[in-house]
CSV table of C-alpha atoms and ligand atoms in Angstrom, one decimal:
chain,number,residue,atom,x,y,z
F,1,UNK,CA,-23.7,31.9,8.3
F,2,UNK,CA,-24.5,29.4,11.2
F,3,UNK,CA,-21.9,27.3,9.8
F,4,UNK,CA,-19.4,30.2,9.6
F,5,UNK,CA,-20.0,31.7,12.9
F,6,UNK,CA,-19.4,28.0,14.4
F,7,UNK,CA,-16.2,28.2,12.4
F,8,UNK,CA,-14.9,31.2,13.7
F,9,UNK,CA,-15.9,29.8,17.4
F,10,UNK,CA,-14.2,26.7,16.6
F,11,UNK,CA,-10.9,28.3,15.3
F,12,UNK,CA,-10.6,31.2,17.8
F,13,UNK,CA,-10.8,28.7,20.8
F,14,UNK,CA,-8.9,26.0,19.0
F,15,UNK,CA,-6.6,23.7,19.5
F,16,UNK,CA,-3.3,23.6,17.7
F,17,UNK,CA,-1.3,20.5,17.7
F,18,UNK,CA,2.3,19.9,16.6
F,19,UNK,CA,3.4,17.1,14.2
F,20,UNK,CA,6.3,17.0,11.8
F,21,UNK,CA,7.5,20.0,13.2
F,22,UNK,CA,4.6,21.9,11.7
F,23,UNK,CA,1.7,23.5,13.7
F,24,UNK,CA,-1.8,22.7,12.4
F,25,UNK,CA,-5.4,23.4,13.2
F,26,UNK,CA,-7.2,20.6,14.6
F,27,UNK,CA,-10.7,21.4,13.5
F,28,UNK,CA,-13.7,19.1,14.5
F,29,UNK,CA,-14.4,17.3,11.2
F,30,UNK,CA,-18.3,17.1,11.9
F,31,UNK,CA,-18.1,21.1,11.4
F,32,UNK,CA,-16.2,20.9,8.2
F,33,UNK,CA,-16.8,17.5,6.7
F,34,UNK,CA,-18.0,17.5,3.3
F,35,UNK,CA,-20.1,14.8,3.9
F,36,UNK,CA,-22.2,16.3,7.0
F,37,UNK,CA,-24.8,13.5,7.1
F,38,UNK,CA,-22.1,11.1,7.8
F,39,UNK,CA,-20.9,12.9,10.8
F,40,UNK,CA,-22.8,11.8,14.2
F,41,UNK,CA,-25.3,14.6,15.4
F,42,UNK,CA,-24.6,13.5,19.2
F,43,UNK,CA,-21.5,14.1,21.3
F,44,UNK,CA,-21.0,10.8,21.9
F,45,UNK,CA,-18.5,9.5,19.4
F,46,UNK,CA,-14.8,9.1,20.4
F,47,UNK,CA,-11.6,8.3,19.5
F,48,UNK,CA,-10.6,5.0,19.4
F,49,UNK,CA,-6.8,5.6,19.6
F,50,UNK,CA,-5.3,3.5,22.5
F,51,UNK,CA,-2.8,4.5,24.9
F,52,UNK,CA,0.8,4.3,24.0
F,53,UNK,CA,1.4,1.1,26.1
F,54,UNK,CA,-1.7,-0.9,24.5
F,55,UNK,CA,-1.0,-2.7,21.1
F,56,UNK,CA,-3.1,-1.1,18.3
F,57,UNK,CA,-6.4,-2.8,17.1
F,58,UNK,CA,-5.7,-3.3,13.1
F,59,UNK,CA,-8.1,-3.6,10.4
F,60,UNK,CA,-6.6,-4.7,6.9
F,61,UNK,CA,-9.1,-4.1,4.0
F,62,UNK,CA,-8.6,-6.2,0.9
F,63,UNK,CA,-6.5,-8.5,2.8
F,64,UNK,CA,-7.0,-11.5,0.6
F,65,UNK,CA,-4.9,-10.3,-2.4
F,66,UNK,CA,-1.2,-10.5,-2.9
F,67,UNK,CA,0.0,-8.6,0.1
F,68,UNK,CA,-2.8,-8.7,2.9
F,69,UNK,CA,-2.2,-12.2,4.3
F,70,UNK,CA,1.5,-11.8,4.6
F,71,UNK,CA,0.6,-8.2,6.1
F,72,UNK,CA,-1.7,-9.9,8.8
F,73,UNK,CA,0.7,-12.4,9.7
F,74,UNK,CA,3.5,-9.8,10.4
F,75,UNK,CA,1.2,-7.6,12.7
F,76,UNK,CA,-0.3,-10.6,14.4
F,77,UNK,CA,3.3,-11.5,15.5
F,78,UNK,CA,3.8,-7.8,16.4
F,79,UNK,CA,0.4,-7.2,18.1
F,80,UNK,CA,-1.2,-10.4,18.8
F,81,UNK,CA,-3.6,-12.7,16.8
F,82,UNK,CA,-6.7,-11.5,17.8
F,83,UNK,CA,-5.8,-7.6,17.6
F,84,UNK,CA,-5.5,-7.8,13.6
F,85,UNK,CA,-8.7,-8.2,11.5
F,86,UNK,CA,-8.4,-9.4,8.0
F,87,UNK,CA,-11.3,-8.4,5.7
F,88,UNK,CA,-12.1,-9.0,1.9
F,89,UNK,CA,-15.0,-9.2,-0.1
F,90,UNK,CA,-13.9,-12.8,-1.3
F,91,UNK,CA,-14.3,-16.0,0.6
F,92,UNK,CA,-11.3,-17.0,2.5
F,93,UNK,CA,-9.2,-20.2,2.2
F,94,UNK,CA,-9.5,-22.3,5.1
F,95,UNK,CA,-6.0,-21.9,6.3
F,96,UNK,CA,-6.4,-18.1,6.5
F,97,UNK,CA,-9.9,-18.2,7.8
F,98,UNK,CA,-8.5,-20.4,11.0
F,99,UNK,CA,-5.2,-18.4,11.3
F,100,UNK,CA,-7.0,-15.4,13.1
F,101,UNK,CA,-10.2,-13.0,12.7
F,102,UNK,CA,-11.7,-12.7,9.5
F,103,UNK,CA,-14.5,-10.6,8.5
F,104,UNK,CA,-16.5,-9.8,5.3
F,105,UNK,CA,-16.2,-5.9,4.5
F,106,UNK,CA,-16.8,-4.2,1.3
F,107,UNK,CA,-15.2,-0.8,1.6
F,108,UNK,CA,-18.2,1.0,-0.4
F,109,UNK,CA,-20.2,0.1,2.5
F,110,UNK,CA,-19.6,3.2,4.6
F,111,UNK,CA,-22.3,2.0,7.3
F,112,UNK,CA,-20.5,-1.2,7.5
F,113,UNK,CA,-17.1,0.3,7.7
F,114,UNK,CA,-18.3,2.7,10.7
F,115,UNK,CA,-19.8,-0.5,12.5
F,116,UNK,CA,-16.7,-2.6,12.2
F,117,UNK,CA,-14.6,0.1,13.6
F,118,UNK,CA,-16.8,0.6,16.7
F,119,UNK,CA,-17.7,-3.0,17.3
F,120,UNK,CA,-14.1,-4.1,17.0
F,121,UNK,CA,-12.2,-0.8,18.6
F,122,UNK,CA,-10.2,-0.5,15.8
F,123,UNK,CA,-7.5,2.2,16.0
F,124,UNK,CA,-5.2,1.3,13.1
F,125,UNK,CA,-6.2,0.7,9.5
F,126,UNK,CA,-4.3,-0.7,6.5
F,127,UNK,CA,-6.2,-0.1,3.4
F,128,UNK,CA,-5.1,-2.6,0.9
F,129,UNK,CA,-8.5,-3.0,-1.5
F,130,UNK,CA,-7.5,-1.8,-4.9
F,131,UNK,CA,-7.8,-2.3,-8.6
F,132,UNK,CA,-4.2,-2.6,-9.8
F,133,UNK,CA,-3.0,-1.1,-13.1
F,134,UNK,CA,-3.8,-3.8,-15.7
F,135,UNK,CA,-7.3,-4.7,-14.3
F,136,UNK,CA,-8.2,-1.4,-13.5
F,137,UNK,CA,-7.7,-0.3,-17.4
F,138,UNK,CA,-10.0,-3.2,-18.3
F,139,UNK,CA,-12.7,-1.8,-15.6
F,140,UNK,CA,-12.4,1.9,-15.1
F,141,UNK,CA,-15.8,2.1,-13.6
F,142,UNK,CA,-15.2,-0.4,-11.1
F,143,UNK,CA,-11.6,1.1,-10.4
F,144,UNK,CA,-12.8,4.4,-9.8
F,145,UNK,CA,-15.5,3.3,-7.6
F,146,UNK,CA,-13.1,0.8,-5.4
F,147,UNK,CA,-10.0,3.1,-5.6
F,148,UNK,CA,-11.7,6.5,-5.3
F,149,UNK,CA,-15.0,6.0,-3.6
F,150,UNK,CA,-13.8,3.3,-1.5
F,151,UNK,CA,-11.0,5.5,-0.3
F,152,UNK,CA,-13.3,8.5,0.5
F,153,UNK,CA,-15.3,6.2,2.8
F,154,UNK,CA,-12.1,5.0,4.4
F,155,UNK,CA,-10.6,8.4,4.9
F,156,UNK,CA,-14.0,9.7,6.4
F,157,UNK,CA,-14.2,6.7,8.8
F,158,UNK,CA,-10.5,7.0,10.0
F,159,UNK,CA,-10.8,10.8,10.6
F,160,UNK,CA,-14.1,10.5,12.4
F,161,UNK,CA,-12.7,7.9,14.8
F,162,UNK,CA,-9.3,9.5,15.1
F,163,UNK,CA,-7.4,6.3,13.8
F,164,UNK,CA,-3.9,5.9,12.4
F,165,UNK,CA,-4.4,5.2,8.6
F,166,UNK,CA,-1.8,3.4,5.9
F,167,UNK,CA,-2.8,3.6,2.4
F,168,UNK,CA,-0.1,2.3,-0.1
F,169,UNK,CA,0.7,4.0,-3.3
F,170,UNK,CA,2.8,2.7,-5.9
F,171,UNK,CA,5.2,3.9,-8.7
F,172,UNK,CA,2.1,3.8,-11.1
F,173,UNK,CA,1.5,7.2,-9.3
F,174,UNK,CA,4.3,8.8,-11.4
F,175,UNK,CA,3.9,9.4,-15.1
F,176,UNK,CA,5.5,9.9,-18.3
F,177,UNK,CA,6.4,13.3,-17.5
F,178,UNK,CA,7.9,12.4,-13.9
F,179,UNK,CA,11.7,12.0,-13.7
F,180,UNK,CA,12.3,8.3,-14.4
F,181,UNK,CA,16.0,7.5,-13.2
F,182,UNK,CA,15.3,8.2,-10.2
F,183,UNK,CA,11.8,9.6,-9.5
F,184,UNK,CA,12.1,11.6,-6.3
F,185,UNK,CA,9.2,12.0,-3.6
F,186,UNK,CA,8.1,15.3,-4.7
F,187,UNK,CA,7.8,15.9,-8.7
F,188,UNK,CA,5.3,16.0,-11.6
F,189,UNK,CA,2.7,13.2,-11.3
F,190,UNK,CA,0.6,13.2,-14.2
F,191,UNK,CA,0.0,9.1,-14.6
F,192,UNK,CA,-2.5,8.1,-17.6
F,193,UNK,CA,-4.0,4.9,-15.8
F,194,UNK,CA,-7.1,5.1,-13.5
F,195,UNK,CA,-5.0,3.2,-11.0
F,196,UNK,CA,-2.3,5.8,-11.0
F,197,UNK,CA,-4.7,8.8,-10.9
F,198,UNK,CA,-6.6,7.2,-8.2
F,199,UNK,CA,-3.3,6.7,-6.3
F,200,UNK,CA,-2.2,10.4,-6.7
F,201,UNK,CA,-5.6,11.2,-5.4
F,202,UNK,CA,-5.2,9.2,-2.6
F,203,UNK,CA,-1.8,10.5,-1.7
F,204,UNK,CA,-3.4,14.1,-2.2
F,205,UNK,CA,-6.8,13.2,-0.1
F,206,UNK,CA,-4.9,11.6,2.7
F,207,UNK,CA,-2.4,14.7,2.8
F,208,UNK,CA,-5.6,16.9,2.8
F,209,UNK,CA,-7.1,15.2,5.8
F,210,UNK,CA,-3.9,15.3,7.7
F,211,UNK,CA,-3.5,19.0,7.3
F,212,UNK,CA,-7.2,19.9,7.6
F,213,UNK,CA,-8.2,17.5,10.3
F,214,UNK,CA,-5.2,16.0,11.8
F,215,UNK,CA,-5.8,12.7,10.4
F,216,UNK,CA,-2.6,10.3,10.8
F,217,UNK,CA,-2.5,9.6,7.4
F,218,UNK,CA,1.1,7.5,6.4
F,219,UNK,CA,1.6,6.3,3.0
F,220,UNK,CA,4.5,4.2,1.1
F,221,UNK,CA,4.8,4.4,-2.7
F,222,UNK,CA,5.7,0.8,-3.2
F,223,UNK,CA,7.7,-0.7,-6.0
F,224,UNK,CA,6.5,-4.0,-8.0
F,225,UNK,CA,6.1,-6.5,-5.2
F,226,UNK,CA,7.5,-9.9,-5.5
F,227,UNK,CA,5.9,-12.9,-3.2
F,228,UNK,CA,6.1,-16.6,-3.7
F,229,UNK,CA,3.3,-17.5,-1.5
F,230,UNK,CA,0.7,-15.3,-2.9
F,231,UNK,CA,-0.2,-14.3,-6.6
F,232,UNK,CA,-0.6,-10.8,-7.9
F,233,UNK,CA,-3.8,-9.4,-8.6
F,234,UNK,CA,-3.3,-8.0,-12.1
F,235,UNK,CA,-0.7,-5.4,-12.3
F,236,UNK,CA,2.1,-4.5,-14.9
F,237,UNK,CA,4.9,-6.0,-12.7
F,238,UNK,CA,3.2,-9.3,-12.4
F,239,UNK,CA,5.7,-10.9,-14.8
F,240,UNK,CA,8.2,-10.6,-12.1
F,241,UNK,CA,6.5,-13.1,-10.0
F,242,UNK,CA,5.2,-15.6,-12.6
F,243,UNK,CA,8.6,-15.9,-13.9
F,244,UNK,CA,10.0,-17.9,-10.8
F,245,UNK,CA,7.0,-20.2,-11.1
F,246,UNK,CA,7.4,-20.8,-14.7
F,247,UNK,CA,11.4,-21.2,-14.5
F,248,UNK,CA,10.9,-23.7,-11.7
F,249,UNK,CA,8.2,-25.7,-13.1
F,250,UNK,CA,8.6,-25.5,-16.8
F,251,UNK,CA,12.2,-24.1,-17.3
F,252,UNK,CA,10.8,-21.4,-19.7
F,253,UNK,CA,8.9,-18.3,-19.4
F,254,UNK,CA,7.2,-16.3,-22.0
F,255,UNK,CA,7.3,-12.4,-20.8
F,256,UNK,CA,5.0,-9.7,-21.4
F,257,UNK,CA,7.3,-7.0,-21.2
F,258,UNK,CA,10.1,-5.9,-23.4
F,259,UNK,CA,13.6,-7.6,-22.4
F,260,UNK,CA,14.8,-4.0,-21.8
F,261,UNK,CA,11.8,-2.7,-19.6
F,262,UNK,CA,13.4,-1.6,-16.5
F,263,UNK,CA,11.2,-1.4,-13.2
F,264,UNK,CA,11.7,-0.9,-9.6
F,265,UNK,CA,11.0,-4.1,-7.5
F,266,UNK,CA,10.9,-5.3,-3.9
F,267,UNK,CA,10.5,-8.7,-2.2
F,268,UNK,CA,7.2,-9.0,-0.1
F,269,UNK,CA,8.9,-9.1,3.4
F,270,UNK,CA,11.0,-5.8,2.9
F,271,UNK,CA,7.6,-4.1,1.9
F,272,UNK,CA,5.6,-5.4,4.7
F,273,UNK,CA,8.1,-4.5,7.3
F,274,UNK,CA,8.5,-1.0,5.9
F,275,UNK,CA,4.6,-0.5,6.3
F,276,UNK,CA,5.0,-1.5,9.7
F,277,UNK,CA,8.1,0.5,10.5
F,278,UNK,CA,6.5,3.6,9.1
F,279,UNK,CA,3.3,3.0,11.1
F,280,UNK,CA,5.4,2.8,14.2
F,281,UNK,CA,7.4,5.7,13.4
F,282,UNK,CA,7.0,8.5,16.0
F,283,UNK,CA,5.3,11.3,14.2
F,284,UNK,CA,8.1,13.8,14.8
F,285,UNK,CA,10.3,11.5,12.5
F,286,UNK,CA,8.0,12.3,9.6
F,287,UNK,CA,9.0,15.1,7.6
F,288,UNK,CA,6.4,14.1,5.0
F,289,UNK,CA,3.5,11.8,4.8
F,290,UNK,CA,4.1,10.0,1.6
F,291,UNK,CA,7.4,8.4,0.9
F,292,UNK,CA,9.0,6.4,-1.8
F,293,UNK,CA,10.6,3.1,-0.7
F,294,UNK,CA,13.2,1.4,-2.8
F,295,UNK,CA,15.1,-2.0,-2.9
F,296,UNK,CA,16.3,-3.0,-6.4
F,297,UNK,CA,15.6,-2.3,-10.1
F,298,UNK,CA,16.0,-4.8,-12.9
F,299,UNK,CA,14.8,-5.6,-16.4
F,300,UNK,CA,13.2,-9.0,-17.5
F,301,UNK,CA,16.5,-9.6,-19.3
F,302,UNK,CA,18.7,-9.2,-16.2
F,303,UNK,CA,16.3,-11.0,-14.0
F,304,UNK,CA,16.4,-14.1,-16.5
F,305,UNK,CA,20.2,-13.9,-16.3
F,306,UNK,CA,20.0,-13.9,-12.6
F,307,UNK,CA,17.7,-17.0,-12.9
F,308,UNK,CA,20.0,-18.8,-15.2
F,309,UNK,CA,22.6,-18.8,-12.4
F,310,UNK,CA,20.3,-21.3,-10.6
F,311,UNK,CA,19.0,-23.0,-13.4
F,312,UNK,CA,21.3,-22.8,-16.4
F,313,UNK,CA,18.7,-24.4,-18.7
F,314,UNK,CA,15.9,-21.5,-18.3
F,315,UNK,CA,14.7,-19.7,-21.3
F,316,UNK,CA,13.2,-16.6,-21.7
F,317,UNK,CA,11.0,-15.5,-24.8
F,318,UNK,CA,8.8,-12.4,-25.1
F,319,UNK,CA,5.3,-11.7,-26.4
F,320,UNK,CA,4.8,-8.0,-25.5
F,321,UNK,CA,1.3,-7.0,-24.2
F,322,UNK,CA,1.0,-3.2,-25.9
F,323,UNK,CA,-1.2,-2.3,-22.8
F,324,UNK,CA,1.2,-3.2,-20.2
F,325,UNK,CA,4.3,-2.3,-22.1
F,326,UNK,CA,3.0,1.4,-22.5
F,327,UNK,CA,2.2,1.6,-18.7
F,328,UNK,CA,5.6,0.0,-17.8
F,329,UNK,CA,7.2,2.8,-19.9
F,330,UNK,CA,5.4,5.6,-18.2
F,331,UNK,CA,6.6,4.3,-14.8
F,332,UNK,CA,10.1,5.4,-13.3
F,333,UNK,CA,12.8,3.0,-13.6
F,334,UNK,CA,14.1,3.8,-10.1
F,335,UNK,CA,12.8,5.4,-7.1
F,336,UNK,CA,14.9,7.7,-4.9
F,337,UNK,CA,14.0,6.7,-1.2
F,338,UNK,CA,16.6,9.0,0.7
F,339,UNK,CA,13.8,10.8,2.5
F,340,UNK,CA,12.5,7.5,3.8
F,341,UNK,CA,16.2,6.3,4.7
F,342,UNK,CA,17.0,9.7,6.7
F,343,UNK,CA,13.7,10.0,8.4
F,344,UNK,CA,12.5,7.1,9.8
F,345,UNK,CA,15.6,4.6,9.1
F,346,UNK,CA,14.2,2.6,6.2
F,347,UNK,CA,16.5,0.0,4.6
F,348,UNK,CA,15.8,-2.9,2.4
F,349,UNK,CA,17.2,-6.4,3.4
F,350,UNK,CA,16.8,-8.2,-0.1
F,351,UNK,CA,19.0,-7.2,-3.3
F,352,UNK,CA,18.4,-9.0,-6.6
F,353,UNK,CA,20.6,-12.3,-6.0
F,354,UNK,CA,19.1,-12.4,-2.4
F,355,UNK,CA,15.4,-12.3,-3.9
F,356,UNK,CA,16.2,-14.9,-6.7
F,357,UNK,CA,17.6,-17.6,-4.5
F,358,UNK,CA,14.7,-17.0,-2.1
F,359,UNK,CA,12.1,-17.3,-4.5
F,360,UNK,CA,13.5,-20.5,-6.3
F,361,UNK,CA,14.2,-22.1,-2.8
F,362,UNK,CA,10.6,-21.7,-2.4
F,363,UNK,CA,9.7,-23.5,-5.5
F,364,UNK,CA,12.5,-26.0,-4.8
F,365,UNK,CA,14.6,-24.8,-7.7
F,366,UNK,CA,17.6,-23.4,-6.3
F,367,UNK,CA,19.4,-26.5,-6.1
F,368,UNK,CA,22.0,-25.8,-8.7
F,369,UNK,CA,23.0,-22.5,-7.1
F,370,UNK,CA,26.2,-23.6,-5.6
F,371,UNK,CA,27.6,-25.1,-8.8
F,372,UNK,CA,26.7,-22.4,-11.1
F,373,UNK,CA,28.3,-19.9,-8.9
P,401,NAI,N1,1.3,-5.9,-5.3
P,401,NAI,C1,1.9,-4.9,-5.7
P,401,NAI,O1,3.1,-5.0,-6.6
P,401,NAI,C2,1.8,-3.5,-5.4
P,401,NAI,C3,0.8,-2.9,-4.7
P,401,NAI,N2,0.4,-1.7,-4.3
P,401,NAI,C4,-0.8,-1.6,-3.4
P,401,NAI,O2,-0.8,-2.6,-2.2
P,401,NAI,C5,-2.3,-2.9,-2.0
P,401,NAI,C6,-2.4,-4.4,-1.9
P,401,NAI,O3,-2.0,-4.7,-3.2
P,401,NAI,P1,-2.2,-6.3,-3.5
P,401,NAI,O4,-2.5,-7.3,-2.4
P,401,NAI,O5,-1.2,-6.5,-4.7
P,401,NAI,O6,-3.8,-6.1,-4.2
P,401,NAI,P2,-4.8,-7.6,-4.9
P,401,NAI,O7,-5.1,-6.8,-6.3
P,401,NAI,O8,-4.1,-8.5,-5.1
P,401,NAI,O9,-5.6,-7.4,-3.8
P,401,NAI,C7,-6.6,-6.4,-3.5
P,401,NAI,C8,-8.1,-6.7,-2.8
P,401,NAI,O10,-8.7,-5.8,-3.0
P,401,NAI,C9,-10.0,-6.6,-2.6
P,401,NAI,N3,-11.1,-5.7,-3.1
P,401,NAI,C10,-11.7,-5.3,-4.1
P,401,NAI,N4,-12.5,-4.7,-4.1
P,401,NAI,C11,-13.1,-4.5,-2.7
P,401,NAI,C12,-14.3,-3.7,-2.3
P,401,NAI,N5,-15.0,-3.2,-2.8
P,401,NAI,N6,-14.1,-4.0,-0.7
P,401,NAI,C13,-13.1,-4.7,-0.2
P,401,NAI,N7,-12.0,-5.2,-0.8
P,401,NAI,C14,-12.0,-5.2,-1.8
P,401,NAI,C15,-9.9,-7.7,-3.6
P,401,NAI,O11,-10.8,-8.7,-3.5
P,401,NAI,C16,-8.5,-8.0,-3.6
P,401,NAI,O12,-8.5,-9.4,-2.7
P,401,NAI,C17,-3.1,-2.2,-3.1
P,401,NAI,O13,-3.7,-0.8,-2.8
P,401,NAI,C18,-2.1,-1.8,-4.2
P,401,NAI,O14,-2.5,-0.6,-4.9
P,401,NAI,C19,0.9,-0.6,-4.6
P,401,NAI,C20,2.2,-1.1,-5.4
P,401,NAI,C21,2.7,-2.4,-5.7
P,402,AKB,C1,3.5,-1.7,-9.1
P,402,AKB,C2,1.8,-1.8,-8.8
P,402,AKB,O1,1.3,-0.9,-8.3
P,402,AKB,C3,1.4,-2.8,-9.5
P,402,AKB,N1,2.2,-4.1,-9.1
P,402,AKB,C4,0.8,-3.0,-10.6
P,402,AKB,O2,1.7,-3.5,-11.6
P,402,AKB,O3,-0.1,-2.4,-11.2
């Protein structure tokens, strides 16, 4: 009754705020939070959001995986080295440790997360910690903890301290009953991996916190990401990274997906730029909180043909992993990203030929490109 009474008071005197063209009630989280013990009892907690002119203070979770170090580099160039704190539960290599602030942060430790946000005056979070599709299936209990319980901690901290929160989703958030070519932003999502289920959960929880508590939640569904300097963490699209290393070093590659498996892919610099752009987009430009982004779509066979243009002797063979193949066949072949393009001007730079040339240049193997073309 007491809570109901407080609710009525809050609602009647309340604040309404306009975002994305919609009016929503902004209610104090501490009255409504599902975990009241987490909400401070005194009135002294305050928003850490900074004025429009100050750069944000950014915290990256799970930052030592395939994407986090590159993201930290991009954000540090934009906002200043000291304003971007990279974190993980792993030990950073020396060059990462010396390239800017790094701290240990386990996303399952809620108290520690609050401490970090307060002590470092964090205003934006990029939440990258996760177990990916293949490793998630190999350790469902851990994937559930990290991808779901960890996300709850991040959502609560972000809402409590009025932060802007980016959580990446994935093509893995779709399932076999989703439209596959292309998959639109809004459609049936019934994934059958713990990874996919946890990412649909993240999309829905983030949007719920946005509508319910006014949390500035922003989410992009990434395709498979291809990078040269960092290795993938155990996903279904990993072959599209490994193939470049093996092509350059050995001239052969054994692929764990069938030759005809078509999946959406993106070069890392496009992915990281998209993530920064959606975080910087004015709220009124965002008609949604979760967007597909897309760049290219190819099969292992097509990728191999593109590599042969640079390395004529390159040979691909196939030894299909049934787990990864089943996952890949339930994912979209292509994403429809028209809403991202229209709302906040998303545009990819890298198509397949540019991706292949860039990756092989990194490995010092694109020398025969000119002759072959
Ligand atoms: N790499 C890709 O192709 C794609 C990635 N994404 C998403 O982007 C994000 C980053 O992906 P990647 O860098 O590729 O992942 P990754 O698997 O390479 O790295 C994840 C990091 O999370 C850390 N981590 C695990 N448990 C943790 C815990 N309890 N506390 C803190 N950190 C913990 C790991 O140590 C690891 O460094 C993930 O959320 C992933 O789902 C989405 C689609 C595609
Ligand atoms: C597409 C992803 O989310 C990731 N690379 C995976 O294959 O699990």
